[in-house]
Amino acid sequence: SSDLSVNFWCKVHIVNIGAAQVFLLVGRPVGCRPHRGRQTVMQIAVLGATGLTGAQVVEQALAQGHTVTALVRNPDTVARRHPHLVVQRGSPVSAADIAACVTGADAVIHCLGIGGLGTGAPTTLVSDSVKAVLAAMRPHGVRRLVCMSNIGTGGSGSWLVRRVIPVVVRRLRPILEDKERMEAALRASDVEWVAVRMAAITKGSAKPVRTSADGRGLGLSVTAASAAAFLLARAQGPEFLRETPSLSN
């Protein structure tokens, strides 16, 4: 014969029946996630949680019952408090900080960005961060990575987006070039990834969204709440895996 051992998360309930006390052990194997309807409750690591979209990802994830670990440079910038939210101080390019953030996670949602139109200076921030996340995912058993990218990356978008806007707004070029490096790193990996190429992010409530494989036929903007809802939905399920859908309202 052989011994089979299973680690359990459990709670002990004491029930009084007459003069006797009955101990009820209620548990589930570690690694199994509770379900709410058709949705699995997850543990999600979020980078870029203080940005316009990242903050919405955190808020919506908590509202859906998920547990969130947010990696931020300065925890004082996160005013949100919630029993299922862990705010971790760290750098988005530090291997040690990222490893601590993704430990135990079911998925990583990467919302890190330069912000606005950028400064025009060369940058590798986003691609360096995603490469560090990819390196941390395998040893910690994390399979799903959802990243924010931009319409205009990989030749996506209309002629106006691909040709005119980067020429007029030259500060955008380094951002798009870094997103190209990020997407190349994703394609070279063996994880379950989705890179969502966003239209311009604006403030506003969640609205219906449109997707396109090549970024054509879309609007020029998407609200942060809409973008966050789409990113969060990609944290589970097979839709858009290893693809780069473009998104707008």
Tab-separated table of N, CA and C in Angstrom, residues 70-221:
chain	number	residue	atom	x	y	z
A	70	ALA	N	-0.938	44.272	-4.864
A	70	ALA	CA	-0.533	45.374	-5.735
A	70	ALA	C	0.907	45.771	-5.409
A	71	LEU	N	1.767	45.748	-6.402
A	71	LEU	CA	3.161	46.173	-6.240
A	71	LEU	C	3.276	47.633	-6.632
A	72	VAL	N	3.640	48.480	-5.675
A	72	VAL	CA	3.737	49.923	-5.929
A	72	VAL	C	5.021	50.458	-5.313
A	73	ARG	N	5.522	51.536	-5.887
A	73	ARG	CA	6.745	52.132	-5.352
A	73	ARG	C	6.500	52.765	-3.990
A	74	ASN	N	5.359	53.411	-3.837
A	74	ASN	CA	5.038	54.102	-2.590
A	74	ASN	C	3.632	53.713	-2.134
A	75	PRO	N	3.523	52.852	-1.128
A	75	PRO	CA	2.196	52.426	-0.664
A	75	PRO	C	1.316	53.563	-0.169
A	76	ASP	N	1.907	54.687	0.189
A	76	ASP	CA	1.104	55.814	0.663
A	76	ASP	C	0.208	56.382	-0.432
A	77	THR	N	0.524	56.073	-1.689
A	77	THR	CA	-0.295	56.593	-2.793
A	77	THR	C	-1.554	55.755	-3.016
A	78	VAL	N	-1.683	54.647	-2.296
A	78	VAL	CA	-2.861	53.796	-2.422
A	78	VAL	C	-3.766	54.043	-1.219
A	79	ALA	N	-4.844	54.765	-1.432
A	79	ALA	CA	-5.760	55.086	-0.332
A	79	ALA	C	-6.730	53.947	-0.044
A	80	ARG	N	-6.931	53.076	-1.011
A	80	ARG	CA	-7.910	51.992	-0.861
A	80	ARG	C	-7.479	51.023	0.230
A	81	ARG	N	-8.423	50.668	1.083
A	81	ARG	CA	-8.187	49.662	2.118
A	81	ARG	C	-9.254	48.580	1.980
A	82	HIS	N	-8.822	47.328	2.041
A	82	HIS	CA	-9.756	46.221	1.879
A	82	HIS	C	-9.101	44.980	2.456
A	83	PRO	N	-9.867	44.104	3.118
A	83	PRO	CA	-9.267	42.897	3.698
A	83	PRO	C	-8.650	41.956	2.673
A	84	HIS	N	-9.054	42.080	1.390
A	84	HIS	CA	-8.500	41.222	0.349
A	84	HIS	C	-7.467	41.946	-0.515
A	85	LEU	N	-6.993	43.089	-0.048
A	85	LEU	CA	-5.988	43.855	-0.785
A	85	LEU	C	-4.698	43.934	0.018
A	86	VAL	N	-3.601	43.477	-0.597
A	86	VAL	CA	-2.262	43.606	-0.018
A	86	VAL	C	-1.481	44.585	-0.883
A	87	VAL	N	-1.009	45.664	-0.289
A	87	VAL	CA	-0.214	46.655	-1.010
A	87	VAL	C	1.247	46.437	-0.631
A	88	GLN	N	2.049	46.084	-1.613
A	88	GLN	CA	3.453	45.738	-1.382
A	88	GLN	C	4.360	46.822	-1.957
A	89	ARG	N	5.279	47.304	-1.138
A	89	ARG	CA	6.255	48.284	-1.608
A	89	ARG	C	7.315	47.581	-2.449
A	90	GLY	N	7.655	48.167	-3.591
A	90	GLY	CA	8.703	47.571	-4.400
A	90	GLY	C	8.832	48.225	-5.754
A	91	SER	N	9.815	47.758	-6.497
A	91	SER	CA	10.090	48.273	-7.838
A	91	SER	C	9.517	47.326	-8.888
A	92	PRO	N	8.935	47.869	-9.954
A	92	PRO	CA	8.368	47.008	-10.994
A	92	PRO	C	9.408	46.338	-11.873
A	93	VAL	N	10.691	46.620	-11.627
A	93	VAL	CA	11.754	45.946	-12.386
A	93	VAL	C	12.670	45.139	-11.467
A	94	SER	N	12.347	45.050	-10.192
A	94	SER	CA	13.145	44.277	-9.240
A	94	SER	C	12.696	42.821	-9.243
A	95	ALA	N	13.619	41.914	-9.510
A	95	ALA	CA	13.286	40.489	-9.539
A	95	ALA	C	12.746	40.021	-8.198
A	96	ALA	N	13.371	40.464	-7.106
A	96	ALA	CA	12.946	40.035	-5.775
A	96	ALA	C	11.571	40.579	-5.433
A	97	ASP	N	11.316	41.847	-5.750
A	97	ASP	CA	10.017	42.452	-5.433
A	97	ASP	C	8.905	41.810	-6.255
A	98	ILE	N	9.181	41.547	-7.521
A	98	ILE	CA	8.172	40.932	-8.382
A	98	ILE	C	7.890	39.501	-7.927
A	99	ALA	N	8.931	38.762	-7.561
A	99	ALA	CA	8.741	37.388	-7.086
A	99	ALA	C	7.844	37.366	-5.860
A	100	ALA	N	8.056	38.307	-4.947
A	100	ALA	CA	7.219	38.368	-3.744
A	100	ALA	C	5.775	38.701	-4.098
A	101	CYS	N	5.585	39.523	-5.125
A	101	CYS	CA	4.241	39.946	-5.525
A	101	CYS	C	3.464	38.813	-6.184
A	102	VAL	N	4.120	38.009	-7.014
A	102	VAL	CA	3.406	36.998	-7.798
A	102	VAL	C	3.282	35.656	-7.071
A	103	THR	N	3.971	35.517	-5.941
A	103	THR	CA	3.891	34.250	-5.213
A	103	THR	C	2.446	33.945	-4.825
A	104	GLY	N	1.967	32.782	-5.217
A	104	GLY	CA	0.606	32.374	-4.907
A	104	GLY	C	-0.450	32.909	-5.845
A	105	ALA	N	-0.053	33.722	-6.831
A	105	ALA	CA	-1.030	34.333	-7.731
A	105	ALA	C	-1.514	33.340	-8.784
A	106	ASP	N	-2.765	33.502	-9.195
A	106	ASP	CA	-3.314	32.753	-10.320
A	106	ASP	C	-3.042	33.475	-11.634
A	107	ALA	N	-2.929	34.800	-11.570
A	107	ALA	CA	-2.706	35.594	-12.771
A	107	ALA	C	-2.054	36.908	-12.393
A	108	VAL	N	-1.351	37.496	-13.364
A	108	VAL	CA	-0.740	38.816	-13.205
A	108	VAL	C	-1.369	39.747	-14.229
A	109	ILE	N	-1.791	40.915	-13.784
A	109	ILE	CA	-2.288	41.944	-14.706
A	109	ILE	C	-1.313	43.107	-14.657
A	110	HIS	N	-0.702	43.397	-15.788
A	110	HIS	CA	0.379	44.387	-15.878
A	110	HIS	C	-0.146	45.657	-16.532
A	111	CYS	N	-0.305	46.698	-15.712
A	111	CYS	CA	-0.864	47.968	-16.193
A	111	CYS	C	0.170	49.090	-16.174
A	112	LEU	N	1.420	48.741	-15.964
A	112	LEU	CA	2.469	49.755	-15.854
A	112	LEU	C	2.626	50.522	-17.165
A	113	GLY	N	2.824	51.820	-17.069
A	113	GLY	CA	3.042	52.636	-18.255
A	113	GLY	C	3.746	53.929	-17.902
A	114	ILE	N	4.144	54.657	-18.926
A	114	ILE	CA	4.825	55.941	-18.731
A	114	ILE	C	3.841	57.014	-18.289
A	115	GLY	N	2.633	56.947	-18.796
A	115	GLY	CA	1.627	57.945	-18.433
A	115	GLY	C	1.558	59.065	-19.445
A	116	GLY	N	0.358	59.387	-19.848
A	116	GLY	CA	0.168	60.483	-20.801
A	116	GLY	C	0.860	60.213	-22.123
A	117	LEU	N	1.491	61.253	-22.664
A	117	LEU	CA	2.202	61.133	-23.936
A	117	LEU	C	3.680	60.866	-23.751
A	118	GLY	N	4.122	60.748	-22.487
A	118	GLY	CA	5.537	60.525	-22.238
A	118	GLY	C	6.348	61.796	-22.400
A	119	THR	N	7.652	61.642	-22.301
A	119	THR	CA	8.565	62.798	-22.405
A	119	THR	C	9.311	62.836	-23.726
A	120	GLY	N	9.221	61.759	-24.483
A	120	GLY	CA	9.987	61.668	-25.717
A	120	GLY	C	11.335	61.018	-25.530
A	121	ALA	N	11.726	60.776	-24.287
A	121	ALA	CA	13.017	60.144	-24.012
A	121	ALA	C	12.911	58.637	-24.207
A	122	PRO	N	13.975	57.997	-24.648
A	122	PRO	CA	13.953	56.536	-24.784
A	122	PRO	C	13.618	55.863	-23.457
A	123	THR	N	12.881	54.776	-23.509
A	123	THR	CA	12.489	54.076	-22.290
A	123	THR	C	12.434	52.574	-22.532
A	124	THR	N	12.788	51.824	-21.524
A	124	THR	CA	12.631	50.363	-21.554
A	124	THR	C	11.876	49.904	-20.309
A	125	LEU	N	11.215	50.831	-19.623
A	125	LEU	CA	10.569	50.515	-18.349
A	125	LEU	C	9.568	49.373	-18.471
A	126	VAL	N	8.642	49.476	-19.413
A	126	VAL	CA	7.577	48.482	-19.510
A	126	VAL	C	8.128	47.132	-19.952
A	127	SER	N	8.970	47.122	-20.967
A	127	SER	CA	9.511	45.842	-21.441
A	127	SER	C	10.416	45.204	-20.393
A	128	ASP	N	11.210	45.994	-19.684
A	128	ASP	CA	12.055	45.435	-18.616
A	128	ASP	C	11.195	44.833	-17.515
A	129	SER	N	10.107	45.510	-17.172
A	129	SER	CA	9.222	45.021	-16.124
A	129	SER	C	8.553	43.718	-16.534
A	130	VAL	N	8.045	43.649	-17.759
A	130	VAL	CA	7.378	42.437	-18.226
A	130	VAL	C	8.368	41.275	-18.308
A	131	LYS	N	9.588	41.543	-18.741
A	131	LYS	CA	10.602	40.479	-18.782
A	131	LYS	C	10.876	39.949	-17.377
A	132	ALA	N	10.929	40.844	-16.395
A	132	ALA	CA	11.149	40.417	-15.007
A	132	ALA	C	9.957	39.615	-14.481
A	133	VAL	N	8.756	40.012	-14.871
A	133	VAL	CA	7.560	39.261	-14.469
A	133	VAL	C	7.589	37.863	-15.079
A	134	LEU	N	7.914	37.770	-16.359
A	134	LEU	CA	7.980	36.470	-17.021
A	134	LEU	C	8.993	35.554	-16.336
A	135	ALA	N	10.134	36.120	-15.941
A	135	ALA	CA	11.166	35.324	-15.276
A	135	ALA	C	10.692	34.812	-13.926
A	136	ALA	N	9.813	35.566	-13.260
A	136	ALA	CA	9.335	35.173	-11.928
A	136	ALA	C	8.163	34.205	-11.991
A	137	MET	N	7.436	34.182	-13.100
A	137	MET	CA	6.219	33.394	-13.169
A	137	MET	C	6.485	31.894	-13.147
A	138	ARG	N	7.438	31.426	-13.915
A	138	ARG	CA	7.648	29.982	-14.015
A	138	ARG	C	8.001	29.336	-12.672
A	139	PRO	N	9.016	29.842	-11.934
A	139	PRO	CA	9.344	29.177	-10.663
A	139	PRO	C	8.241	29.249	-9.617
A	140	HIS	N	7.290	30.184	-9.794
A	140	HIS	CA	6.195	30.310	-8.834
A	140	HIS	C	4.887	29.717	-9.366
A	141	GLY	N	4.962	29.048	-10.519
A	141	GLY	CA	3.800	28.341	-11.030
A	141	GLY	C	2.669	29.224	-11.498
A	142	VAL	N	2.965	30.450	-11.929
A	142	VAL	CA	1.934	31.371	-12.421
A	142	VAL	C	1.874	31.260	-13.944
A	143	ARG	N	0.711	31.027	-14.488
A	143	ARG	CA	0.595	30.767	-15.920
A	143	ARG	C	0.046	31.928	-16.735
A	144	ARG	N	-0.776	32.811	-16.161
A	144	ARG	CA	-1.500	33.811	-16.955
A	144	ARG	C	-0.944	35.215	-16.714
A	145	LEU	N	-0.637	35.917	-17.803
A	145	LEU	CA	-0.158	37.296	-17.757
A	145	LEU	C	-0.959	38.125	-18.746
A	146	VAL	N	-1.602	39.171	-18.249
A	146	VAL	CA	-2.400	40.076	-19.074
A	146	VAL	C	-1.740	41.450	-19.036
A	147	CYS	N	-1.397	41.984	-20.208
A	147	CYS	CA	-0.643	43.242	-20.283
A	147	CYS	C	-1.405	44.298	-21.073
A	148	MET	N	-1.169	45.537	-20.692
A	148	MET	CA	-1.650	46.672	-21.473
A	148	MET	C	-0.625	47.022	-22.535
A	149	SER	N	-1.098	47.145	-23.778
A	149	SER	CA	-0.264	47.640	-24.864
A	149	SER	C	-0.980	48.826	-25.499
A	150	ASN	N	-0.555	49.245	-26.665
A	150	ASN	CA	-1.138	50.420	-27.316
A	150	ASN	C	-1.489	50.130	-28.760
A	151	ILE	N	-2.630	50.658	-29.205
A	151	ILE	CA	-2.902	50.661	-30.637
A	151	ILE	C	-1.806	51.504	-31.303
A	152	GLY	N	-1.289	51.004	-32.407
A	152	GLY	CA	-0.114	51.600	-33.046
A	152	GLY	C	1.073	50.668	-32.949
A	153	THR	N	1.048	49.783	-31.956
A	153	THR	CA	2.093	48.775	-31.810
A	153	THR	C	1.877	47.667	-32.828
A	154	GLY	N	2.956	47.169	-33.396
A	154	GLY	CA	2.853	46.057	-34.336
A	154	GLY	C	2.104	46.391	-35.609
A	155	GLY	N	2.097	47.663	-35.991
A	155	GLY	CA	1.398	48.062	-37.205
A	155	GLY	C	-0.102	48.101	-37.072
A	156	SER	N	-0.607	48.043	-35.844
A	156	SER	CA	-2.060	48.057	-35.641
A	156	SER	C	-2.607	49.472	-35.734
A	157	GLY	N	-3.900	49.559	-35.956
A	157	GLY	CA	-4.562	50.857	-36.003
A	157	GLY	C	-4.727	51.392	-37.403
A	158	SER	N	-5.473	52.467	-37.488
A	158	SER	CA	-5.720	53.113	-38.777
A	158	SER	C	-4.465	53.833	-39.266
A	159	TRP	N	-4.520	54.297	-40.507
A	159	TRP	CA	-3.404	55.063	-41.076
A	159	TRP	C	-3.115	56.291	-40.220
A	160	LEU	N	-4.179	56.922	-39.699
A	160	LEU	CA	-4.008	58.099	-38.848
A	160	LEU	C	-3.215	57.743	-37.592
A	161	VAL	N	-3.582	56.634	-36.963
A	161	VAL	CA	-2.909	56.226	-35.724
A	161	VAL	C	-1.484	55.786	-35.998
A	162	ARG	N	-1.278	55.032	-37.071
A	162	ARG	CA	0.047	54.452	-37.335
A	162	ARG	C	1.032	55.455	-37.900
A	163	ARG	N	0.557	56.399	-38.727
A	163	ARG	CA	1.482	57.264	-39.464
A	163	ARG	C	1.473	58.721	-39.015
A	164	VAL	N	0.283	59.262	-38.826
A	164	VAL	CA	0.180	60.699	-38.590
A	164	VAL	C	0.463	61.059	-37.131
A	165	ILE	N	-0.238	60.392	-36.207
A	165	ILE	CA	-0.116	60.769	-34.797
A	165	ILE	C	1.306	60.622	-34.266
A	166	PRO	N	2.036	59.506	-34.538
A	166	PRO	CA	3.407	59.415	-34.028
A	166	PRO	C	4.347	60.477	-34.586
A	167	VAL	N	4.040	60.974	-35.797
A	167	VAL	CA	4.875	62.033	-36.375
A	167	VAL	C	4.571	63.363	-35.700
A	168	VAL	N	3.285	63.649	-35.513
A	168	VAL	CA	2.887	64.916	-34.897
A	168	VAL	C	3.246	64.912	-33.413
A	169	VAL	N	2.958	63.811	-32.737
A	169	VAL	CA	3.256	63.703	-31.305
A	169	VAL	C	4.468	62.788	-31.167
A	170	ARG	N	5.661	63.342	-31.360
A	170	ARG	CA	6.884	62.543	-31.391
A	170	ARG	C	7.181	61.871	-30.052
A	171	ARG	N	6.612	62.413	-28.991
A	171	ARG	CA	6.876	61.834	-27.667
A	171	ARG	C	6.314	60.418	-27.540
A	172	LEU	N	5.381	60.055	-28.437
A	172	LEU	CA	4.780	58.734	-28.368
A	172	LEU	C	5.708	57.637	-28.891
A	173	ARG	N	6.640	57.975	-29.744
A	173	ARG	CA	7.448	56.955	-30.400
A	173	ARG	C	8.180	56.034	-29.414
A	174	PRO	N	8.880	56.583	-28.408
A	174	PRO	CA	9.575	55.689	-27.468
A	174	PRO	C	8.631	54.753	-26.719
A	175	ILE	N	7.413	55.214	-26.429
A	175	ILE	CA	6.438	54.371	-25.740
A	175	ILE	C	6.045	53.196	-26.630
A	176	LEU	N	5.731	53.473	-27.895
A	176	LEU	CA	5.344	52.416	-28.824
A	176	LEU	C	6.504	51.449	-29.079
A	177	GLU	N	7.705	51.972	-29.166
A	177	GLU	CA	8.875	51.115	-29.379
A	177	GLU	C	9.079	50.177	-28.199
A	178	ASP	N	8.832	50.666	-26.993
A	178	ASP	CA	8.995	49.804	-25.824
A	178	ASP	C	7.893	48.758	-25.758
A	179	LYS	N	6.679	49.110	-26.193
A	179	LYS	CA	5.607	48.121	-26.239
A	179	LYS	C	5.907	47.035	-27.284
A	180	GLU	N	6.602	47.410	-28.367
A	180	GLU	CA	7.043	46.407	-29.338
A	180	GLU	C	7.979	45.401	-28.667
A	181	ARG	N	8.918	45.888	-27.853
A	181	ARG	CA	9.832	44.995	-27.143
A	181	ARG	C	9.075	44.122	-26.137
A	182	MET	N	8.078	44.715	-25.479
A	182	MET	CA	7.276	43.955	-24.532
A	182	MET	C	6.543	42.809	-25.226
A	183	GLU	N	5.892	43.115	-26.350
A	183	GLU	CA	5.140	42.082	-27.060
A	183	GLU	C	6.073	40.995	-27.601
A	184	ALA	N	7.272	41.367	-28.024
A	184	ALA	CA	8.242	40.369	-28.498
A	184	ALA	C	8.630	39.422	-27.368
A	185	ALA	N	8.799	39.959	-26.163
A	185	ALA	CA	9.132	39.120	-25.009
A	185	ALA	C	7.987	38.164	-24.692
A	186	LEU	N	6.756	38.623	-24.810
A	186	LEU	CA	5.608	37.761	-24.575
A	186	LEU	C	5.566	36.618	-25.591
A	187	ARG	N	5.771	36.928	-26.854
A	187	ARG	CA	5.722	35.900	-27.896
A	187	ARG	C	6.815	34.846	-27.708
A	188	ALA	N	7.936	35.257	-27.160
A	188	ALA	CA	9.044	34.323	-26.955
A	188	ALA	C	8.858	33.459	-25.715
A	189	SER	N	7.840	33.764	-24.906
A	189	SER	CA	7.610	33.032	-23.663
A	189	SER	C	6.661	31.869	-23.893
A	190	ASP	N	6.550	31.000	-22.861
A	190	ASP	CA	5.624	29.871	-22.954
A	190	ASP	C	4.436	30.009	-22.007
A	191	VAL	N	4.195	31.222	-21.490
A	191	VAL	CA	3.084	31.429	-20.572
A	191	VAL	C	1.804	31.714	-21.364
A	192	GLU	N	0.692	31.720	-20.661
A	192	GLU	CA	-0.584	32.123	-21.244
A	192	GLU	C	-0.668	33.643	-21.153
A	193	TRP	N	-0.496	34.330	-22.260
A	193	TRP	CA	-0.469	35.793	-22.215
A	193	TRP	C	-1.517	36.391	-23.149
A	194	VAL	N	-1.914	37.610	-22.798
A	194	VAL	CA	-2.756	38.446	-23.657
A	194	VAL	C	-2.205	39.859	-23.558
A	195	ALA	N	-1.962	40.504	-24.683
A	195	ALA	CA	-1.533	41.901	-24.702
A	195	ALA	C	-2.633	42.720	-25.363
A	196	VAL	N	-3.293	43.552	-24.593
A	196	VAL	CA	-4.441	44.306	-25.089
A	196	VAL	C	-3.960	45.670	-25.569
A	197	ARG	N	-4.089	45.919	-26.858
A	197	ARG	CA	-3.675	47.192	-27.452
A	197	ARG	C	-4.806	48.200	-27.287
A	198	MET	N	-4.563	49.152	-26.410
A	198	MET	CA	-5.598	50.107	-26.024
A	198	MET	C	-5.612	51.350	-26.913
A	199	ALA	N	-6.822	51.873	-27.133
A	199	ALA	CA	-6.951	53.242	-27.635
A	199	ALA	C	-6.577	54.184	-26.488
A	200	ALA	N	-6.647	55.478	-26.706
A	200	ALA	CA	-6.288	56.442	-25.665
A	200	ALA	C	-7.184	56.243	-24.442
A	201	ILE	N	-6.557	56.126	-23.271
A	201	ILE	CA	-7.306	55.893	-22.033
A	201	ILE	C	-7.874	57.212	-21.521
A	202	THR	N	-9.160	57.220	-21.192
A	202	THR	CA	-9.811	58.406	-20.653
A	202	THR	C	-10.537	58.054	-19.360
A	203	LYS	N	-10.894	59.065	-18.599
A	203	LYS	CA	-11.702	58.851	-17.408
A	203	LYS	C	-13.147	58.565	-17.828
A	204	GLY	N	-13.852	57.880	-16.955
A	204	GLY	CA	-15.254	57.607	-17.260
A	204	GLY	C	-15.668	56.228	-16.808
A	205	SER	N	-16.953	55.998	-16.809
A	205	SER	CA	-17.510	54.735	-16.359
A	205	SER	C	-17.366	53.664	-17.438
A	206	ALA	N	-17.628	52.425	-17.067
A	206	ALA	CA	-17.542	51.318	-18.009
A	206	ALA	C	-18.626	51.440	-19.084
A	207	LYS	N	-18.235	51.204	-20.318
A	207	LYS	CA	-19.134	51.282	-21.461
A	207	LYS	C	-18.910	50.058	-22.344
A	208	PRO	N	-19.801	49.793	-23.277
A	208	PRO	CA	-19.551	48.702	-24.221
A	208	PRO	C	-18.255	48.932	-24.983
A	209	VAL	N	-17.545	47.845	-25.283
A	209	VAL	CA	-16.272	47.956	-25.980
A	209	VAL	C	-16.324	47.243	-27.320
A	210	ARG	N	-15.405	47.631	-28.192
A	210	ARG	CA	-15.230	46.971	-29.475
A	210	ARG	C	-13.806	46.442	-29.546
A	211	THR	N	-13.631	45.286	-30.169
A	211	THR	CA	-12.290	44.728	-30.352
A	211	THR	C	-12.019	44.535	-31.833
A	212	SER	N	-10.746	44.503	-32.156
A	212	SER	CA	-10.317	44.306	-33.536
A	212	SER	C	-8.948	43.637	-33.509
A	213	ALA	N	-8.736	42.696	-34.422
A	213	ALA	CA	-7.450	42.008	-34.477
A	213	ALA	C	-6.337	42.922	-34.961
A	214	ASP	N	-6.662	43.894	-35.822
A	214	ASP	CA	-5.629	44.755	-36.396
A	214	ASP	C	-5.752	46.213	-35.959
A	215	GLY	N	-6.708	46.517	-35.075
A	215	GLY	CA	-6.845	47.877	-34.577
A	215	GLY	C	-7.604	48.806	-35.494
A	216	ARG	N	-8.069	48.331	-36.610
A	216	ARG	CA	-8.803	49.177	-37.542
A	216	ARG	C	-10.301	49.130	-37.232
A	217	GLY	N	-10.990	50.211	-37.581
A	217	GLY	CA	-12.424	50.276	-37.371
A	217	GLY	C	-12.830	50.538	-35.937
A	218	LEU	N	-11.905	51.022	-35.125
A	218	LEU	CA	-12.195	51.292	-33.725
A	218	LEU	C	-12.252	52.787	-33.452
A	219	GLY	N	-12.720	53.125	-32.247
A	219	GLY	CA	-12.728	54.513	-31.824
A	219	GLY	C	-11.339	54.962	-31.368
A	220	LEU	N	-11.247	56.227	-30.999
A	220	LEU	CA	-9.949	56.789	-30.604
A	220	LEU	C	-9.691	56.690	-29.108
A	221	SER	N	-10.687	56.262	-28.324
A	221	SER	CA	-10.498	56.240	-26.871
A	221	SER	C	-11.255	55.083	-26.233
